[in-house]
Coordinates of C-alpha atoms in Angstrom, one line a residue:
M1 CA -82.8 24.6 -23.9
E2 CA -81.4 26.8 -21.1
E3 CA -83.1 30.1 -20.2
L4 CA -80.9 33.0 -21.4
T5 CA -81.1 34.6 -17.9
N6 CA -79.5 31.4 -16.4
I7 CA -76.4 31.5 -18.7
R8 CA -73.1 33.2 -17.8
N9 CA -70.1 33.4 -20.1
F10 CA -66.9 34.4 -18.4
C11 CA -63.1 34.0 -18.7
I12 CA -60.1 34.2 -16.4
I13 CA -57.4 36.7 -17.3
A14 CA -54.1 37.2 -15.4
H15 CA -50.4 37.7 -15.6
V16 CA -48.5 34.5 -16.4
D17 CA -48.1 32.2 -13.4
H18 CA -50.8 33.9 -11.2
G19 CA -52.8 30.7 -10.8
K20 CA -55.5 30.8 -13.5
T21 CA -55.3 27.1 -14.3
T22 CA -55.3 26.0 -10.6
L23 CA -58.3 28.2 -9.9
S24 CA -60.2 26.7 -12.9
D25 CA -59.4 23.2 -11.5
R26 CA -61.1 24.2 -8.2
L27 CA -64.2 25.6 -10.1
L28 CA -64.5 22.3 -12.0
E29 CA -64.3 20.4 -8.7
K30 CA -66.8 22.7 -6.8
T31 CA -69.4 22.5 -9.6
E32 CA -68.8 18.7 -9.7
T33 CA -68.1 18.9 -13.5
I34 CA -65.3 16.5 -12.9
K35 CA -65.5 13.5 -10.5
K36 CA -62.9 13.5 -7.7
R37 CA -61.3 10.4 -9.1
D38 CA -60.8 11.9 -12.6
M39 CA -59.3 15.1 -11.2
Q40 CA -55.7 16.0 -11.9
D41 CA -53.7 19.2 -11.5
Q42 CA -53.8 21.6 -14.5
L43 CA -56.7 19.7 -16.0
L44 CA -57.4 22.2 -18.8
D45 CA -53.7 22.2 -19.8
S46 CA -53.6 19.2 -22.1
M47 CA -50.2 19.7 -23.7
D48 CA -47.1 18.2 -22.0
L49 CA -45.3 21.5 -22.6
E50 CA -48.1 23.4 -20.8
R51 CA -47.8 21.2 -17.8
E52 CA -44.1 21.2 -17.6
R53 CA -43.6 24.9 -17.9
G54 CA -46.7 25.7 -15.8
I55 CA -48.1 28.0 -18.6
T56 CA -51.2 28.0 -20.7
I57 CA -50.6 28.2 -24.4
K58 CA -54.1 27.5 -25.9
S59 CA -57.4 28.7 -24.5
H60 CA -59.6 26.0 -23.1
P61 CA -63.4 26.3 -22.9
V62 CA -65.5 24.3 -20.4
S63 CA -69.2 24.3 -19.4
M64 CA -70.2 23.9 -15.7
K65 CA -73.6 23.6 -14.0
Y66 CA -74.0 25.5 -10.7
K67 CA -77.1 25.6 -8.4
Y68 CA -77.7 28.9 -6.7
E69 CA -80.8 30.0 -4.7
G70 CA -82.8 27.1 -6.1
K71 CA -82.0 27.8 -9.8
E72 CA -79.5 26.0 -12.0
Y73 CA -77.1 28.2 -13.9
L74 CA -74.9 27.2 -16.9
L75 CA -71.5 28.8 -16.5
N76 CA -69.3 28.8 -19.6
L77 CA -65.6 29.4 -18.7
I78 CA -62.7 30.0 -21.0
D79 CA -59.2 29.6 -19.5
T80 CA -56.9 32.0 -21.3
P81 CA -53.1 32.2 -21.6
G82 CA -51.3 34.9 -19.6
H83 CA -48.1 35.5 -21.6
V84 CA -47.7 38.6 -23.8
D85 CA -47.1 36.5 -26.9
F86 CA -50.5 34.9 -26.6
S87 CA -52.6 38.1 -26.1
Y88 CA -54.3 37.3 -29.4
E89 CA -55.8 34.2 -27.7
V90 CA -56.9 36.4 -24.8
S91 CA -58.6 39.0 -27.1
R92 CA -60.5 36.2 -28.9
S93 CA -61.7 34.8 -25.6
L94 CA -62.8 38.2 -24.3
A95 CA -65.0 38.8 -27.4
A96 CA -66.9 35.6 -26.6
C97 CA -67.7 36.6 -22.9
E98 CA -69.7 39.1 -20.9
G99 CA -67.5 39.0 -17.8
A100 CA -63.9 38.3 -16.7
L101 CA -62.2 37.2 -13.4
L102 CA -59.1 39.3 -13.1
L103 CA -56.7 37.2 -11.1
I104 CA -53.9 38.9 -9.1
D105 CA -51.3 37.0 -7.1
A106 CA -51.4 38.2 -3.4
A107 CA -47.7 37.9 -3.1
Q108 CA -46.7 39.4 -6.5
G109 CA -49.3 42.1 -6.8
V110 CA -50.4 43.8 -10.1
E111 CA -48.0 43.0 -12.9
A112 CA -47.5 44.3 -16.5
Q113 CA -49.7 41.7 -18.1
T114 CA -52.4 42.2 -15.5
V115 CA -52.7 45.8 -16.6
A116 CA -52.7 44.9 -20.3
N117 CA -55.4 42.3 -19.9
A118 CA -57.5 44.6 -17.7
H119 CA -57.4 47.2 -20.4
L120 CA -58.3 44.6 -23.1
A121 CA -61.3 43.6 -20.9
V122 CA -62.4 47.2 -20.3
G123 CA -62.1 47.8 -24.1
Q124 CA -64.6 44.9 -24.7
E125 CA -66.9 46.4 -22.1
L126 CA -66.8 43.3 -19.8
E127 CA -67.8 43.2 -16.2
I128 CA -64.5 42.7 -14.3
I129 CA -64.4 40.8 -11.0
P130 CA -61.1 41.2 -9.3
V131 CA -59.9 38.1 -7.5
I132 CA -56.8 38.2 -5.2
N133 CA -55.4 34.7 -5.4
K134 CA -52.9 32.8 -3.2
V135 CA -54.0 34.6 0.0
D136 CA -52.9 31.6 2.1
L137 CA -49.2 32.2 1.2
P138 CA -47.0 33.5 4.1
S139 CA -45.8 36.4 1.8
A140 CA -49.4 37.4 0.8
Q141 CA -50.2 41.1 1.0
P142 CA -53.9 41.4 0.1
D143 CA -54.2 45.0 1.4
V144 CA -51.4 46.1 -0.9
C145 CA -53.0 44.4 -3.8
K146 CA -56.3 46.1 -3.1
R147 CA -54.6 49.5 -3.1
Q148 CA -52.9 48.6 -6.4
I149 CA -56.2 47.5 -8.0
E150 CA -57.7 51.0 -7.1
D151 CA -54.7 53.0 -8.2
L152 CA -53.6 51.2 -11.3
L153 CA -56.8 49.7 -12.7
A154 CA -59.4 52.1 -11.3
I155 CA -61.6 49.2 -10.0
P156 CA -63.2 49.5 -6.5
A157 CA -61.2 47.4 -4.1
E158 CA -64.2 46.4 -2.0
D159 CA -65.4 44.3 -5.1
A160 CA -62.2 42.1 -4.8
I161 CA -62.7 38.5 -3.7
L162 CA -60.0 36.9 -1.5
A163 CA -59.3 33.3 -2.7
S164 CA -56.8 30.5 -3.0
G165 CA -56.9 28.1 -5.9
K166 CA -54.6 25.7 -4.0
S167 CA -56.6 25.3 -0.8
G168 CA -60.1 26.2 -2.2
I169 CA -60.6 29.4 -0.1
G170 CA -63.3 31.7 -1.7
I171 CA -64.3 29.4 -4.5
D172 CA -68.0 29.7 -3.5
D173 CA -67.7 33.5 -3.4
I174 CA -66.3 33.5 -6.9
L175 CA -69.2 31.3 -8.3
K176 CA -71.7 33.6 -6.5
A177 CA -70.1 36.7 -7.9
V178 CA -70.2 35.2 -11.5
V179 CA -73.9 34.5 -11.2
E180 CA -74.7 37.9 -9.5
R181 CA -72.4 40.3 -11.3
V182 CA -71.8 38.9 -14.8
P183 CA -74.6 39.9 -17.2
S184 CA -76.6 37.3 -19.1
P185 CA -75.7 36.9 -22.8
K186 CA -75.9 40.0 -25.0
L187 CA -77.0 40.4 -28.6
A188 CA -79.4 37.4 -28.3
D189 CA -82.4 39.1 -29.9
Y190 CA -80.8 39.5 -33.3
P191 CA -83.2 38.0 -35.9
A192 CA -80.7 35.7 -37.7
V193 CA -78.2 33.0 -36.4
R194 CA -74.8 34.5 -35.5
A195 CA -71.9 32.5 -33.9
L196 CA -68.4 33.8 -33.3
I197 CA -65.4 31.4 -33.9
F198 CA -62.9 32.1 -31.0
D199 CA -60.6 29.2 -31.7
C200 CA -60.2 26.1 -33.8
V201 CA -58.2 22.9 -33.6
F202 CA -57.5 20.0 -35.9
D203 CA -58.5 16.5 -35.1
S204 CA -57.2 13.7 -37.3
Y205 CA -60.6 11.9 -37.2
K206 CA -63.1 14.7 -37.3
G207 CA -61.1 17.4 -39.3
V208 CA -61.3 21.0 -38.1
I209 CA -63.2 21.6 -34.9
C210 CA -64.4 25.2 -34.4
Y211 CA -64.8 26.6 -30.9
V212 CA -67.8 28.9 -31.1
R213 CA -70.0 31.2 -29.0
I214 CA -73.6 31.3 -30.2
F215 CA -74.8 34.9 -29.9
S216 CA -78.3 34.5 -31.5
G217 CA -80.4 31.6 -32.9
S218 CA -79.3 28.0 -32.6
L219 CA -77.2 25.5 -34.6
K220 CA -77.6 21.7 -35.0
A221 CA -76.2 18.8 -37.0
G222 CA -77.3 18.9 -40.6
D223 CA -77.6 22.8 -40.8
E224 CA -76.1 24.4 -43.9
I225 CA -73.8 27.2 -42.7
E226 CA -71.7 30.0 -44.2
F227 CA -68.6 31.7 -42.9
M228 CA -69.4 35.3 -43.4
G229 CA -65.7 36.5 -43.7
S230 CA -64.6 34.1 -46.4
G231 CA -68.0 33.3 -47.9
R232 CA -67.3 29.5 -47.7
K233 CA -70.4 27.2 -47.2
T234 CA -70.5 23.8 -45.5
T235 CA -72.7 21.4 -43.6
I236 CA -72.5 20.8 -39.8
K237 CA -71.8 17.2 -38.9
E238 CA -71.8 17.5 -35.1
V239 CA -72.3 20.1 -32.3
G240 CA -71.5 19.8 -28.6
R241 CA -70.2 21.3 -25.4
F242 CA -67.0 20.9 -23.4
T243 CA -67.6 19.3 -20.0
P244 CA -64.5 19.5 -20.2
T245 CA -64.3 16.5 -22.7
M246 CA -66.3 17.0 -25.9
T247 CA -69.9 16.0 -25.3
V248 CA -72.3 15.7 -28.3
E249 CA -75.5 17.8 -28.0
K250 CA -78.7 18.0 -30.2
S251 CA -78.2 21.7 -30.7
L252 CA -76.3 24.8 -29.4
D253 CA -78.6 27.6 -28.4
A254 CA -78.1 31.4 -28.0
G255 CA -75.7 32.3 -25.2
C256 CA -73.9 29.0 -25.2
T257 CA -70.3 28.1 -25.8
G258 CA -69.4 24.8 -27.6
Y259 CA -67.9 23.3 -30.7
I260 CA -68.9 22.6 -34.3
V261 CA -67.6 19.9 -36.6
S262 CA -68.2 20.5 -40.3
N263 CA -66.8 19.3 -43.6
V264 CA -63.8 21.7 -43.5
K265 CA -60.5 19.8 -43.5
E266 CA -57.9 22.7 -43.4
V267 CA -57.5 25.1 -40.5
S268 CA -56.2 27.7 -43.0
D269 CA -59.8 27.7 -44.6
I270 CA -61.2 29.2 -41.3
T271 CA -60.4 32.7 -40.0
I272 CA -60.5 33.0 -36.2
G273 CA -62.9 35.8 -35.4
D274 CA -65.2 35.0 -38.3
T275 CA -69.0 34.9 -37.9
I276 CA -71.0 31.8 -38.8
T277 CA -74.6 32.1 -40.0
L278 CA -77.2 29.9 -41.8
T279 CA -77.2 29.9 -45.6
S280 CA -81.0 29.7 -45.6
K281 CA -81.4 32.9 -43.6
P282 CA -78.1 34.7 -43.5
A283 CA -77.2 37.6 -41.1
T284 CA -76.4 40.9 -42.7
E285 CA -73.9 42.2 -40.1
M286 CA -70.9 40.3 -38.8
L287 CA -70.1 40.2 -35.1
A288 CA -67.2 42.5 -34.1
G289 CA -64.4 40.1 -34.5
Y290 CA -60.7 40.9 -34.1
K291 CA -57.8 41.9 -36.3
E292 CA -55.9 39.4 -38.4
V293 CA -52.9 38.1 -36.5
K294 CA -49.6 39.3 -37.9
P295 CA -46.3 37.6 -37.2
M296 CA -43.8 39.9 -35.4
V297 CA -40.7 37.8 -35.3
F298 CA -39.2 35.8 -38.2
S299 CA -36.6 33.0 -38.0
G300 CA -35.3 30.3 -40.4
I301 CA -35.9 26.7 -39.2
Y302 CA -33.7 24.0 -40.8
P303 CA -33.2 20.3 -40.1
V304 CA -29.8 19.5 -38.7
D305 CA -29.7 16.4 -40.9
T306 CA -30.7 17.6 -44.4
S307 CA -32.4 14.3 -45.2
D308 CA -35.1 15.3 -42.6
Y309 CA -36.4 18.1 -44.8
E310 CA -39.5 16.2 -45.9
K311 CA -40.2 15.2 -42.3
L312 CA -39.9 18.9 -41.2
K313 CA -42.2 20.0 -44.0
V314 CA -45.0 17.5 -42.9
S315 CA -44.4 18.4 -39.2
I316 CA -44.7 22.1 -39.6
A317 CA -47.9 21.6 -41.7
K318 CA -49.4 19.5 -38.9
L319 CA -48.4 22.0 -36.3
R320 CA -49.9 24.8 -38.3
L321 CA -53.2 23.0 -38.1
N322 CA -53.4 23.6 -34.4
D323 CA -51.7 27.0 -34.4
A324 CA -53.3 29.4 -36.8
A325 CA -50.8 32.2 -35.8
L326 CA -47.8 30.3 -37.2
A327 CA -46.8 31.5 -40.7
Y328 CA -44.2 29.7 -42.8
Q329 CA -42.8 29.4 -46.4
P330 CA -39.9 27.4 -47.8
E331 CA -36.5 28.9 -48.2
T332 CA -33.0 27.7 -49.0
S333 CA -29.6 28.7 -47.6
A334 CA -26.2 28.0 -49.1
A335 CA -24.9 27.1 -45.7
L336 CA -27.9 25.2 -44.2
G337 CA -29.6 23.7 -47.2
F338 CA -33.5 23.5 -47.4
G339 CA -35.6 24.8 -44.6
F340 CA -38.5 27.2 -43.8
R341 CA -38.8 30.9 -43.0
C342 CA -41.3 31.0 -40.1
G343 CA -43.2 33.9 -38.6
F344 CA -44.1 34.0 -34.9
L345 CA -46.1 36.3 -32.6
G346 CA -43.1 36.8 -30.3
L347 CA -40.1 35.1 -28.7
L348 CA -42.1 32.7 -26.4
H349 CA -44.2 31.6 -29.3
M350 CA -41.1 30.9 -31.3
E351 CA -39.6 28.9 -28.4
I352 CA -42.8 26.9 -28.0
V353 CA -43.1 26.1 -31.7
Q354 CA -39.4 24.9 -31.9
E355 CA -39.8 22.9 -28.7
R356 CA -43.0 21.2 -30.0
L357 CA -41.2 20.3 -33.3
R358 CA -38.4 18.7 -31.3
R359 CA -40.7 16.9 -28.9
E360 CA -43.9 16.0 -30.7
Y361 CA -42.3 15.3 -34.1
D362 CA -38.9 14.1 -32.9
L363 CA -36.9 16.5 -35.1
D364 CA -33.4 17.8 -34.6
I365 CA -33.7 21.4 -35.8
I366 CA -31.5 24.6 -36.0
S367 CA -32.9 28.1 -36.2
T368 CA -31.2 31.3 -37.5
Y369 CA -31.1 34.6 -35.8
P370 CA -34.6 36.0 -35.1
S371 CA -35.4 39.1 -37.1
V372 CA -38.3 41.5 -37.6
V373 CA -40.1 43.0 -40.6
Y374 CA -38.3 46.2 -41.8
K375 CA -39.8 48.7 -44.3
V376 CA -37.2 49.8 -46.9
D377 CA -37.7 52.9 -49.0
M378 CA -35.9 52.5 -52.3
T379 CA -34.3 55.3 -54.3
D380 CA -36.8 54.8 -57.1
G381 CA -39.7 55.8 -54.7
T382 CA -41.0 52.3 -54.0
Q383 CA -41.3 50.7 -50.5
I384 CA -40.6 47.0 -49.8
E385 CA -40.9 44.8 -46.7
I386 CA -37.9 42.7 -45.6
D387 CA -38.1 39.9 -43.0
N388 CA -34.9 38.1 -44.1
P389 CA -31.5 39.9 -43.8
C390 CA -30.2 38.2 -47.0
K391 CA -32.9 39.9 -49.0
L392 CA -31.9 43.4 -48.1
P393 CA -31.0 45.3 -51.3
D394 CA -27.7 46.9 -52.1
P395 CA -27.0 49.9 -49.9
S396 CA -26.8 52.2 -53.0
L397 CA -30.4 51.4 -53.8
I398 CA -31.8 52.2 -50.3
A399 CA -33.0 55.6 -49.4
A400 CA -34.1 54.8 -45.8
I401 CA -34.9 51.8 -43.6
H402 CA -37.7 51.9 -41.0
E403 CA -37.8 49.4 -38.1
P404 CA -40.8 48.4 -35.9
M405 CA -41.1 50.1 -32.5
I406 CA -42.8 49.0 -29.3
T407 CA -44.2 50.7 -26.3
A408 CA -43.1 48.6 -23.3
N409 CA -44.6 48.7 -19.8
I410 CA -41.9 47.4 -17.5
L411 CA -42.8 46.7 -13.8
I412 CA -39.7 46.6 -11.6
P413 CA -38.7 47.0 -7.9
T414 CA -37.8 50.6 -7.2
E415 CA -34.1 49.8 -6.3
S416 CA -33.6 48.3 -9.8
I417 CA -34.5 51.5 -11.7
G418 CA -30.9 52.7 -12.4
D419 CA -29.8 49.4 -13.9
M420 CA -33.1 49.1 -15.8
L421 CA -32.7 52.6 -17.4
A422 CA -29.1 51.7 -18.4
L423 CA -30.4 48.5 -20.1
V424 CA -33.1 50.4 -21.9
A425 CA -30.5 53.0 -23.1
E426 CA -28.2 50.2 -24.2
K427 CA -31.0 48.8 -26.3
R428 CA -31.5 52.2 -28.0
G429 CA -34.7 52.8 -26.0
L430 CA -36.2 55.9 -24.5
C431 CA -38.0 56.0 -21.1
E432 CA -41.0 58.2 -21.7
R433 CA -42.3 58.2 -18.1
T434 CA -42.2 56.4 -14.8
D435 CA -45.3 55.7 -12.6
S436 CA -44.9 54.8 -8.9
I437 CA -47.2 51.9 -8.1
D438 CA -46.4 51.8 -4.3
D439 CA -43.4 52.2 -2.0
T440 CA -41.6 49.3 -3.5
R441 CA -42.4 49.1 -7.2
V442 CA -42.4 51.4 -10.2
M443 CA -43.6 51.1 -13.8
L444 CA -41.5 52.4 -16.7
V445 CA -43.2 53.2 -20.0
C446 CA -40.5 53.0 -22.6
S447 CA -40.2 53.2 -26.4
L448 CA -37.9 50.5 -27.9
P449 CA -37.0 49.0 -31.2
L450 CA -38.6 45.5 -31.4
N451 CA -35.3 44.1 -32.9
E452 CA -33.4 45.0 -29.7
I453 CA -35.6 43.0 -27.3
L454 CA -35.5 39.8 -29.4
I455 CA -32.5 38.0 -27.9
D456 CA -31.6 38.6 -24.3
F457 CA -33.8 41.5 -23.1
N458 CA -36.2 39.4 -21.0
D459 CA -33.3 37.4 -19.4
R460 CA -31.4 40.5 -18.4
L461 CA -34.6 42.1 -17.1
K462 CA -35.1 39.1 -14.8
S463 CA -31.5 39.1 -13.6
I464 CA -31.5 42.9 -12.9
T465 CA -34.7 42.6 -10.9
R466 CA -33.9 39.2 -9.3
G467 CA -37.0 37.7 -11.0
Y468 CA -39.4 40.4 -9.8
G469 CA -39.6 42.4 -13.1
S470 CA -42.2 41.9 -15.7
L471 CA -42.7 43.2 -19.3
D472 CA -45.6 43.8 -21.5
Y473 CA -45.5 45.5 -24.9
D474 CA -47.6 46.8 -27.7
M475 CA -46.6 47.6 -31.3
N476 CA -46.1 51.3 -31.9
G477 CA -45.6 51.8 -35.6
Y478 CA -42.3 52.3 -37.5
Q479 CA -39.3 54.6 -37.1
Q480 CA -36.5 55.5 -39.4
S481 CA -33.1 54.2 -38.2
K482 CA -29.5 53.9 -39.4
L483 CA -29.5 50.2 -40.1
V484 CA -27.0 48.0 -42.1
R485 CA -26.6 44.4 -43.0
L486 CA -23.8 42.7 -41.2
D487 CA -22.3 39.8 -43.3
I488 CA -19.8 37.2 -42.1
L489 CA -17.2 36.1 -44.6
V490 CA -15.1 32.9 -44.1
N491 CA -12.2 32.7 -46.5
G492 CA -13.8 35.4 -48.7
E493 CA -17.2 33.5 -49.0
Q494 CA -20.3 35.0 -47.5
I495 CA -22.2 32.7 -45.0
D496 CA -25.8 33.7 -45.3
A497 CA -26.9 32.0 -42.1
F498 CA -24.9 34.4 -40.0
S499 CA -26.2 37.6 -41.8
S500 CA -28.2 40.0 -39.6
I501 CA -29.5 43.6 -39.7
V502 CA -28.0 45.8 -37.0
H503 CA -27.7 49.4 -36.0
V504 CA -24.6 51.2 -37.3
D505 CA -23.4 52.0 -33.8
K506 CA -23.5 48.3 -32.8
S507 CA -22.2 46.8 -36.0
E508 CA -18.6 46.8 -35.1
S509 CA -18.9 45.3 -31.6
K510 CA -21.3 42.6 -32.9
G511 CA -19.0 41.9 -35.9
R512 CA -15.9 41.5 -33.6
A513 CA -17.8 39.2 -31.2
L514 CA -19.1 37.0 -34.0
C515 CA -15.6 36.7 -35.6
A516 CA -14.0 35.8 -32.2
K517 CA -16.7 33.2 -31.6
L518 CA -16.2 31.6 -35.0
K519 CA -12.4 31.5 -34.5
D520 CA -12.9 29.3 -31.4
I521 CA -15.5 27.0 -33.1
L522 CA -14.2 26.5 -36.7
P523 CA -11.7 23.7 -37.3
R524 CA -8.1 24.6 -38.5
Q525 CA -7.1 24.0 -42.1
M526 CA -3.8 23.4 -43.9
F527 CA -3.8 27.1 -44.7
K528 CA -4.7 30.3 -42.8
V529 CA -8.4 31.1 -42.9
A530 CA -9.6 34.7 -42.5
I531 CA -13.0 35.3 -40.7
Q532 CA -14.3 38.8 -41.6
A533 CA -17.3 40.9 -40.6
A534 CA -18.4 43.2 -43.5
I535 CA -20.9 45.9 -44.1
G536 CA -21.3 46.1 -47.9
G537 CA -17.7 46.1 -49.2
K538 CA -16.2 47.4 -46.0
I539 CA -14.5 45.0 -43.6
I540 CA -15.0 46.1 -40.0
A541 CA -13.6 43.1 -38.1
R542 CA -11.2 40.2 -38.7
E543 CA -9.9 37.1 -37.0
T544 CA -7.4 34.6 -38.5
I545 CA -7.4 30.9 -37.8
G546 CA -3.7 29.7 -38.0
S547 CA -2.8 26.9 -40.4
F548 CA -1.5 23.5 -39.5
R549 CA 2.2 23.5 -40.1
K550 CA 4.1 20.5 -41.3
D551 CA 7.8 20.6 -40.4
V552 CA 9.3 20.3 -43.8
T553 CA 12.8 21.1 -42.5
A554 CA 12.9 18.0 -40.3
K555 CA 14.9 16.0 -42.8
C556 CA 17.4 18.8 -43.1
Y557 CA 20.1 18.2 -40.6
G558 CA 23.2 20.4 -40.7
G559 CA 24.4 22.0 -43.9
D560 CA 23.8 25.5 -45.2
I561 CA 20.8 27.6 -44.0
T562 CA 19.8 28.2 -47.6
R563 CA 18.7 24.6 -47.9
K564 CA 16.1 25.2 -45.1
K565 CA 15.0 28.5 -46.6
K566 CA 14.5 26.8 -50.0
L567 CA 12.2 24.2 -48.5
L568 CA 10.2 26.8 -46.5
E569 CA 9.8 29.0 -49.6
K570 CA 8.5 25.9 -51.5
Q571 CA 6.0 25.2 -48.7
K572 CA 4.9 28.8 -48.8
E573 CA 4.1 28.6 -52.5
G574 CA 2.1 25.4 -52.0
K575 CA 0.1 27.0 -49.2
K576 CA -0.6 30.1 -51.4
R577 CA -1.9 27.8 -54.2
M578 CA -3.9 25.7 -51.7
K579 CA -5.5 28.9 -50.3
Q580 CA -6.7 29.9 -53.8
I581 CA -8.4 26.5 -54.5
G582 CA -9.1 25.5 -50.9
K583 CA -12.7 25.6 -49.7
V584 CA -13.6 25.8 -46.0
A585 CA -16.5 23.5 -45.3
I586 CA -18.2 24.7 -42.1
P587 CA -19.4 21.8 -40.0
Q588 CA -23.0 21.7 -38.9
E589 CA -22.0 21.8 -35.2
A590 CA -20.4 25.2 -35.8
F591 CA -23.7 26.7 -36.9
V592 CA -25.5 25.1 -34.0
N593 CA -23.0 26.4 -31.5
V594 CA -22.9 30.0 -32.9
L595 CA -26.6 30.3 -33.4
K596 CA -27.4 28.7 -30.0
S597 CA -25.1 30.9 -28.1
N598 CA -26.8 34.0 -29.6
A599 CA -30.4 32.8 -29.3

């Protein structure tokens, strides 16, 4: 059993792509947790997708032993994601730590997510150690970073450590700072056993594996435990630590980070942030966990080949086992068949889930327009929540519609400010204030509707700022807006997959654009086909696909003009009749092309 004074729990937080995972690789190497021959880049990123994109999606704990001034210390590190969509992973990791390494890229400086993560860490009362990474780059500006640390984050710049995860500069200084500056485990003197679940994964052999931080007492195999939030009781089958592979231990003691394998077989039975205690001597107070994760963005996911529905059902259920934030329920669409309505934390989360379904489960899928949760006040005084445009009630029954708003922190180079303000205004946003960070960069604090940043906001931000802009956002309640449902009709029939909720001012331009796109994509028929955009019963845009024309007058050579007219009139009648009974079958490729070009 380790002495509490010799244990340090810390995590690494940073903006996406500032070098967290590379730095954790060097720490593992320096403490000889990993043998040189077993070392590989991005060691803690086990998913192919994480390695390929160079981002961390899941948090990864690891225990390291480090000798300092004749004593051996146990350092428990949690590598966290940096992207805004995965901030729920970061908040869980912070709750399990006493200190945090705040990593800043020496070439990029403080970015939007750096500020957000620093505020999260300050809120949890953690000891923050600023680390300026990538100091060996030719474009590194450590002095500028130090000034930004003081101005933006109010952290003394002399505390900052200069380091490089790539070449190993400053790794010893970081380990010393963790030992000297991060406090030893807190809340260890509580009389009963309390452990915080900060993550869980599903293993096909062991069932659900809970990643835990033991705050007080100890847990071992055979103990009867209770999840305080849900009241569920179970027996521990195995406990252990990450070194970084799972290593079985006799017990997990106060202050340690590790894993627990129990009889639980479904991830949905476990709430992340719950407290574990012993059934024989239960704790009375739960640890301060974190809020239930709520999906922000909704989208329908359908198999391209309808016979793959069962495979999709099984695959989403399996994916849900390792991603507690994914919500889904079955839904049907007249145009796309059977599929699922899925809830995601944000756009990157949606992209990652879809990519994992395609790769890991070999599925060909199509997704509908992303939408958000609207609150609709009905004329009878009730309020309902809508996440699917098709379920929006008739306009005559709606008193008001409220849409979710966000407060966005946008960090951009000073010269891009005009274009950025124009983009914010185009997206129905309002710039509340601007803060100058230094001579070259400025931070805009804007209020925007969440719906407006769903599709192309991030791409356009990057192109306006030539890749130097960054965005972080927080939810900021609901606001009443003039919103309507835009429907697309093909030959008079509504196509539910193309329905979306839009602002009145943008409805006409969006309707025209969709109709024009469908005109190019849909195949021609033997009769004219009308493509219309409608709001309720009012048509706001129309395109017509011309019909194939058979030359019925070809056999008419010479003679009176009335003979030709007679044949053409006969053809006209036939086409009219055909149009009444003719159905336009929209091919699957048309859905794929239209939805892809808007996603």
